[in-house]
Amino acid sequence: MAATSYKFVLYKAERASPDESVARGREFYERMNRRRSVRDFSTEAPPRECLELAIKAAASAPSGAHRQPWRFVLVDDPGLKKAIREAAEEEERENYDNRFPPEWLQALEPLGTTGDKPFLEDAPYLVVVFKESYGVDEASDKITNYYVNESVGIACGLFIVALHTMGLVTLTHTPSPMGFLSELLNRPPNEKPYILFPVGYPAEGAMVPDLKRKSFEDVVQLNSGQ
Ligand code: IYR
């Protein structure tokens, strides 16, 4: 059955002068380049509205066939955060002790990560992003979603940008396997956990590794590179 098409409306462009475009781009790049993943969180809670705004910004992402295949679960209940921490640590300790191959452990060593995840309780908020692998209509029939990983990945990127713009910090955390999140958060089988973001302010004296980003030349190629 063919779906009815959208009504089309004129797009209101946000064009700026060339100079203004470059100035805005430079300012944005410089701000984004100061963003860091933080693992040590203060227990101080930012306004809840910041979290709501970041989720709204994330949900403005483009998505395949505009299916918007995402769900953001905002957790601030201490008991639930504790349960998530305990389940994540159980999985992650197993990863570090038994499951990760030596090569992976070696790649993580410079970051100093371990199976302990105190940030899951210290951070005032956890936002667990679920991807909707397929939709379900009123008749309980499956609806295909398109480019789910790309769509949800872009939404998560916007979420990170929004938090950073508001002066908050997060960590792109992917405990593995993540099935425990579906159970603890009561999400249906068509949704799969995607990324878990602890959100808040850095702890007093929080440290980050002094890592360097690849240079522009190392990440870009002009045309066919010939
Ligand atoms: N998910 C594990 C392992 C881990 C993986 C990557 I890639 C990191 O950058 C850091 C950790 C954990 O959270 O410990």
mmCIF file of C-alpha atoms and ligand atoms in Angstrom:
data_model
loop_
_atom_site.group_PDB
_atom_site.id
_atom_site.type_symbol
_atom_site.label_atom_id
_atom_site.label_comp_id
_atom_site.label_asym_id
_atom_site.label_seq_id
_atom_site.Cartn_x
_atom_site.Cartn_y
_atom_site.Cartn_z
ATOM 1 C CA MET A 1 0.000 0.000 0.000
ATOM 2 C CA ALA A 2 1.441 3.378 -1.017
ATOM 3 C CA ALA A 3 1.837 5.875 1.799
ATOM 4 C CA THR A 4 0.367 9.367 1.355
ATOM 5 C CA SER A 5 3.074 11.869 0.507
ATOM 6 C CA TYR A 6 4.027 14.808 2.686
ATOM 7 C CA LYS A 7 2.757 18.287 2.054
ATOM 8 C CA PHE A 8 5.796 20.330 0.958
ATOM 9 C CA VAL A 9 6.567 23.768 2.409
ATOM 10 C CA LEU A 10 9.146 26.341 1.392
ATOM 11 C CA TYR A 11 12.456 25.919 3.227
ATOM 12 C CA LYS A 12 13.546 28.988 5.138
ATOM 13 C CA ALA A 13 17.283 29.034 4.543
ATOM 14 C CA GLU A 14 19.614 30.413 7.217
ATOM 15 C CA ARG A 15 22.200 31.840 4.838
ATOM 16 C CA ALA A 16 24.883 34.137 6.161
ATOM 17 C CA SER A 17 27.485 36.204 4.306
ATOM 18 C CA PRO A 18 30.651 34.294 3.338
ATOM 19 C CA ASP A 19 32.672 36.030 6.073
ATOM 20 C CA GLU A 20 30.039 35.392 8.667
ATOM 21 C CA SER A 21 29.821 31.712 7.612
ATOM 22 C CA VAL A 22 33.547 31.261 8.023
ATOM 23 C CA ALA A 23 33.568 33.066 11.374
ATOM 24 C CA ARG A 24 30.758 30.859 12.685
ATOM 25 C CA GLY A 25 32.409 27.736 11.340
ATOM 26 C CA ARG A 26 35.700 28.609 12.992
ATOM 27 C CA GLU A 27 34.047 29.358 16.301
ATOM 28 C CA PHE A 28 32.091 26.107 16.174
ATOM 29 C CA TYR A 29 35.120 24.035 15.223
ATOM 30 C CA GLU A 30 37.220 25.552 17.991
ATOM 31 C CA ARG A 31 34.524 24.890 20.560
ATOM 32 C CA MET A 32 34.064 21.285 19.371
ATOM 33 C CA ASN A 33 37.783 20.712 19.379
ATOM 34 C CA ARG A 34 37.811 21.561 23.104
ATOM 35 C CA ARG A 35 35.288 18.788 23.847
ATOM 36 C CA ARG A 36 36.610 15.819 25.757
ATOM 37 C CA SER A 37 35.092 12.583 26.994
ATOM 38 C CA VAL A 38 35.085 12.741 30.777
ATOM 39 C CA ARG A 39 35.046 9.708 33.081
ATOM 40 C CA ASP A 40 34.954 11.424 36.478
ATOM 41 C CA PHE A 41 31.671 13.123 37.287
ATOM 42 C CA SER A 42 30.540 15.531 39.978
ATOM 43 C CA THR A 43 27.304 14.514 41.676
ATOM 44 C CA GLU A 44 26.025 18.089 41.190
ATOM 45 C CA ALA A 45 23.001 18.033 38.899
ATOM 46 C CA PRO A 46 22.680 20.436 35.962
ATOM 47 C CA PRO A 47 19.169 21.751 35.235
ATOM 48 C CA ARG A 48 16.928 18.980 33.998
ATOM 49 C CA GLU A 49 15.913 21.276 31.160
ATOM 50 C CA CYS A 50 19.458 20.964 29.745
ATOM 51 C CA LEU A 51 18.904 17.222 29.366
ATOM 52 C CA GLU A 52 15.530 17.773 27.756
ATOM 53 C CA LEU A 53 17.022 20.279 25.322
ATOM 54 C CA ALA A 54 19.877 17.934 24.427
ATOM 55 C CA ILE A 55 17.394 15.133 23.749
ATOM 56 C CA LYS A 56 15.271 17.453 21.603
ATOM 57 C CA ALA A 57 18.382 18.494 19.659
ATOM 58 C CA ALA A 58 19.307 14.820 19.174
ATOM 59 C CA ALA A 59 15.816 13.991 17.972
ATOM 60 C CA SER A 60 16.143 16.683 15.277
ATOM 61 C CA ALA A 61 18.643 14.430 13.454
ATOM 62 C CA PRO A 62 18.000 13.302 9.898
ATOM 63 C CA SER A 63 16.886 9.672 9.667
ATOM 64 C CA GLY A 64 16.313 7.126 6.910
ATOM 65 C CA ALA A 65 12.835 7.725 5.419
ATOM 66 C CA HIS A 66 12.251 10.005 8.423
ATOM 67 C CA ARG A 67 11.500 6.992 10.619
ATOM 68 C CA GLN A 68 13.189 8.619 13.660
ATOM 69 C CA PRO A 69 14.225 5.196 14.965
ATOM 70 C CA TRP A 70 15.345 6.290 18.434
ATOM 71 C CA ARG A 71 14.267 6.383 22.040
ATOM 72 C CA PHE A 72 16.110 8.279 24.763
ATOM 73 C CA VAL A 73 15.655 6.989 28.307
ATOM 74 C CA LEU A 74 16.518 9.631 30.914
ATOM 75 C CA VAL A 75 17.498 8.076 34.233
ATOM 76 C CA ASP A 76 18.004 10.076 37.432
ATOM 77 C CA ASP A 77 16.682 7.609 40.019
ATOM 78 C CA PRO A 78 19.614 6.638 42.308
ATOM 79 C CA GLY A 79 18.340 3.085 42.817
ATOM 80 C CA LEU A 80 18.059 2.537 39.080
ATOM 81 C CA LYS A 81 21.507 4.037 38.442
ATOM 82 C CA LYS A 82 22.918 1.642 41.045
ATOM 83 C CA ALA A 83 21.234 -1.338 39.387
ATOM 84 C CA ILE A 84 22.604 -0.241 35.987
ATOM 85 C CA ARG A 85 26.084 0.172 37.442
ATOM 86 C CA GLU A 86 26.039 -3.258 39.038
ATOM 87 C CA ALA A 87 24.849 -4.974 35.864
ATOM 88 C CA ALA A 88 27.325 -3.055 33.666
ATOM 89 C CA GLU A 89 30.236 -3.835 35.977
ATOM 90 C CA GLU A 90 29.354 -7.496 36.010
ATOM 91 C CA GLU A 91 29.554 -7.589 32.208
ATOM 92 C CA GLU A 92 32.588 -5.331 31.919
ATOM 93 C CA ARG A 93 34.627 -7.191 34.549
ATOM 94 C CA GLU A 94 33.945 -10.351 32.606
ATOM 95 C CA ASN A 95 35.122 -8.516 29.455
ATOM 96 C CA TYR A 96 38.358 -7.297 30.987
ATOM 97 C CA ASP A 97 39.089 -10.545 32.856
ATOM 98 C CA ASN A 98 37.981 -13.141 30.316
ATOM 99 C CA ARG A 99 36.345 -11.920 27.124
ATOM 100 C CA PHE A 100 38.511 -9.179 25.585
ATOM 101 C CA PRO A 101 41.256 -10.537 23.328
ATOM 102 C CA PRO A 102 44.817 -9.348 24.204
ATOM 103 C CA GLU A 103 44.830 -6.929 21.270
ATOM 104 C CA TRP A 104 41.758 -5.087 22.582
ATOM 105 C CA LEU A 105 43.163 -4.905 26.122
ATOM 106 C CA GLN A 106 46.336 -3.458 24.640
ATOM 107 C CA ALA A 107 44.360 -0.800 22.744
ATOM 108 C CA LEU A 108 42.549 0.201 25.945
ATOM 109 C CA GLU A 109 45.637 0.221 28.158
ATOM 110 C CA PRO A 110 46.708 3.805 27.313
ATOM 111 C CA LEU A 111 43.247 5.011 28.398
ATOM 112 C CA GLY A 112 43.476 3.218 31.732
ATOM 113 C CA THR A 113 39.884 1.977 31.612
ATOM 114 C CA THR A 114 38.864 -0.954 33.813
ATOM 115 C CA GLY A 115 35.703 -2.891 34.612
ATOM 116 C CA ASP A 116 34.855 -0.382 37.402
ATOM 117 C CA LYS A 117 32.211 2.102 36.302
ATOM 118 C CA PRO A 118 31.637 4.534 39.217
ATOM 119 C CA PHE A 119 30.459 7.203 36.760
ATOM 120 C CA LEU A 120 27.237 5.235 36.327
ATOM 121 C CA GLU A 121 26.261 6.252 39.866
ATOM 122 C CA ASP A 122 28.161 9.528 40.287
ATOM 123 C CA ALA A 123 26.747 11.200 37.181
ATOM 124 C CA PRO A 124 23.411 12.815 38.052
ATOM 125 C CA TYR A 125 21.860 11.615 34.808
ATOM 126 C CA LEU A 126 22.204 8.625 32.543
ATOM 127 C CA VAL A 127 20.730 8.850 29.067
ATOM 128 C CA VAL A 128 20.371 5.452 27.470
ATOM 129 C CA VAL A 129 19.808 5.648 23.729
ATOM 130 C CA PHE A 130 17.897 2.804 22.121
ATOM 131 C CA LYS A 131 17.742 2.168 18.393
ATOM 132 C CA GLU A 132 14.407 1.010 17.054
ATOM 133 C CA SER A 133 15.432 -1.878 14.794
ATOM 134 C CA TYR A 134 11.921 -1.992 13.378
ATOM 135 C CA GLY A 135 8.674 -0.150 14.120
ATOM 136 C CA VAL A 136 5.370 -1.699 15.160
ATOM 137 C CA ASP A 137 2.049 -0.389 13.793
ATOM 138 C CA GLU A 138 -1.389 -0.378 15.450
ATOM 139 C CA ALA A 139 -2.077 -3.871 14.073
ATOM 140 C CA SER A 140 1.198 -5.076 15.681
ATOM 141 C CA ASP A 141 2.730 -5.544 12.214
ATOM 142 C CA LYS A 142 6.416 -4.819 11.739
ATOM 143 C CA ILE A 143 7.398 -1.587 9.956
ATOM 144 C CA THR A 144 10.831 -1.558 8.325
ATOM 145 C CA ASN A 145 13.192 1.181 9.450
ATOM 146 C CA TYR A 146 16.039 2.315 7.224
ATOM 147 C CA TYR A 147 19.653 3.198 7.996
ATOM 148 C CA VAL A 148 18.978 2.716 11.682
ATOM 149 C CA ASN A 149 22.620 2.753 12.815
ATOM 150 C CA GLU A 150 23.472 5.791 10.743
ATOM 151 C CA SER A 151 20.378 7.669 11.943
ATOM 152 C CA VAL A 152 20.879 6.920 15.623
ATOM 153 C CA GLY A 153 24.624 7.583 15.340
ATOM 154 C CA ILE A 154 23.921 11.044 13.947
ATOM 155 C CA ALA A 155 21.361 11.700 16.705
ATOM 156 C CA CYS A 156 23.958 10.738 19.315
ATOM 157 C CA GLY A 157 26.444 13.126 17.706
ATOM 158 C CA LEU A 158 23.978 15.985 17.973
ATOM 159 C CA PHE A 159 23.309 15.015 21.594
ATOM 160 C CA ILE A 160 27.028 15.271 22.395
ATOM 161 C CA VAL A 161 27.285 18.646 20.632
ATOM 162 C CA ALA A 162 24.278 19.982 22.548
ATOM 163 C CA LEU A 163 25.702 18.900 25.912
ATOM 164 C CA HIS A 164 29.096 20.405 25.146
ATOM 165 C CA THR A 165 27.492 23.662 23.993
ATOM 166 C CA MET A 166 25.696 23.878 27.364
ATOM 167 C CA GLY A 167 28.939 23.285 29.286
ATOM 168 C CA LEU A 168 28.042 19.738 30.338
ATOM 169 C CA VAL A 169 30.173 16.652 29.841
ATOM 170 C CA THR A 170 29.514 13.059 28.913
ATOM 171 C CA LEU A 171 31.166 9.775 28.071
ATOM 172 C CA THR A 172 30.211 7.678 25.062
ATOM 173 C CA HIS A 173 29.862 4.447 26.995
ATOM 174 C CA THR A 174 29.037 1.114 25.387
ATOM 175 C CA PRO A 175 28.935 -1.572 28.048
ATOM 176 C CA SER A 176 28.932 -4.907 26.343
ATOM 177 C CA PRO A 177 26.730 -6.854 26.038
ATOM 178 C CA MET A 178 23.993 -4.295 26.727
ATOM 179 C CA GLY A 179 20.909 -6.515 26.973
ATOM 180 C CA PHE A 180 20.587 -5.791 30.704
ATOM 181 C CA LEU A 181 19.530 -2.227 29.810
ATOM 182 C CA SER A 182 16.452 -3.449 27.925
ATOM 183 C CA GLU A 183 15.389 -5.406 31.001
ATOM 184 C CA LEU A 184 16.125 -2.756 33.620
ATOM 185 C CA LEU A 185 14.487 -0.018 31.550
ATOM 186 C CA ASN A 186 11.549 -2.101 30.303
ATOM 187 C CA ARG A 187 12.111 -1.476 26.603
ATOM 188 C CA PRO A 188 10.309 -3.659 24.050
ATOM 189 C CA PRO A 189 12.074 -6.246 21.833
ATOM 190 C CA ASN A 190 12.097 -3.987 18.745
ATOM 191 C CA GLU A 191 14.434 -1.571 20.548
ATOM 192 C CA LYS A 192 18.102 -2.335 21.149
ATOM 193 C CA PRO A 193 20.447 -0.444 23.494
ATOM 194 C CA TYR A 194 22.862 1.658 21.455
ATOM 195 C CA ILE A 195 24.908 3.992 23.688
ATOM 196 C CA LEU A 196 24.755 4.856 27.381
ATOM 197 C CA PHE A 197 25.659 8.483 28.162
ATOM 198 C CA PRO A 198 26.408 9.508 31.749
ATOM 199 C CA VAL A 199 25.790 13.278 31.837
ATOM 200 C CA GLY A 200 26.742 16.008 34.282
ATOM 201 C CA TYR A 201 29.675 18.208 35.262
ATOM 202 C CA PRO A 202 33.254 17.027 35.627
ATOM 203 C CA ALA A 203 34.351 16.122 39.163
ATOM 204 C CA GLU A 204 36.610 18.659 40.862
ATOM 205 C CA GLY A 205 40.101 18.038 39.442
ATOM 206 C CA ALA A 206 38.888 15.589 36.772
ATOM 207 C CA MET A 207 41.734 14.558 34.475
ATOM 208 C CA VAL A 208 41.607 13.543 30.816
ATOM 209 C CA PRO A 209 44.330 11.862 28.764
ATOM 210 C CA ASP A 210 46.442 14.326 26.800
ATOM 211 C CA LEU A 211 45.505 12.797 23.483
ATOM 212 C CA LYS A 212 45.995 14.475 20.135
ATOM 213 C CA ARG A 213 43.585 14.429 17.235
ATOM 214 C CA LYS A 214 44.611 13.441 13.737
ATOM 215 C CA SER A 215 45.625 16.395 11.569
ATOM 216 C CA PHE A 216 43.341 17.707 8.836
ATOM 217 C CA GLU A 217 45.701 16.197 6.253
ATOM 218 C CA ASP A 218 45.413 12.820 7.916
ATOM 219 C CA VAL A 219 41.632 12.760 7.869
ATOM 220 C CA VAL A 220 40.843 14.374 4.517
ATOM 221 C CA GLN A 221 41.397 13.569 0.856
ATOM 222 C CA LEU A 222 40.706 16.036 -1.932
ATOM 223 C CA ASN A 223 38.916 14.486 -4.889
ATOM 224 C CA SER A 224 40.518 11.272 -6.084
ATOM 225 C CA GLY A 225 43.791 12.006 -4.309
ATOM 226 C CA GLN A 226 45.773 11.911 -7.561
HETATM 227 N N1 IYR B 1 33.134 -0.915 26.771
HETATM 228 C C1 IYR B 1 34.291 -1.187 27.600
HETATM 229 C C2 IYR B 1 35.577 -1.148 26.890
HETATM 230 C C3 IYR B 1 36.002 0.134 26.263
HETATM 231 C C4 IYR B 1 36.000 0.223 24.888
HETATM 232 C C5 IYR B 1 36.413 1.351 24.281
HETATM 233 I I1 IYR B 1 36.479 1.376 22.236
HETATM 234 C C6 IYR B 1 36.844 2.461 25.027
HETATM 235 O O1 IYR B 1 37.254 3.631 24.406
HETATM 236 C C7 IYR B 1 36.860 2.379 26.430
HETATM 237 C C8 IYR B 1 36.426 1.199 27.036
HETATM 238 C C9 IYR B 1 34.312 -0.246 28.818
HETATM 239 O O2 IYR B 1 33.520 0.699 28.854
HETATM 240 O O3 IYR B 1 35.114 -0.453 29.683
#
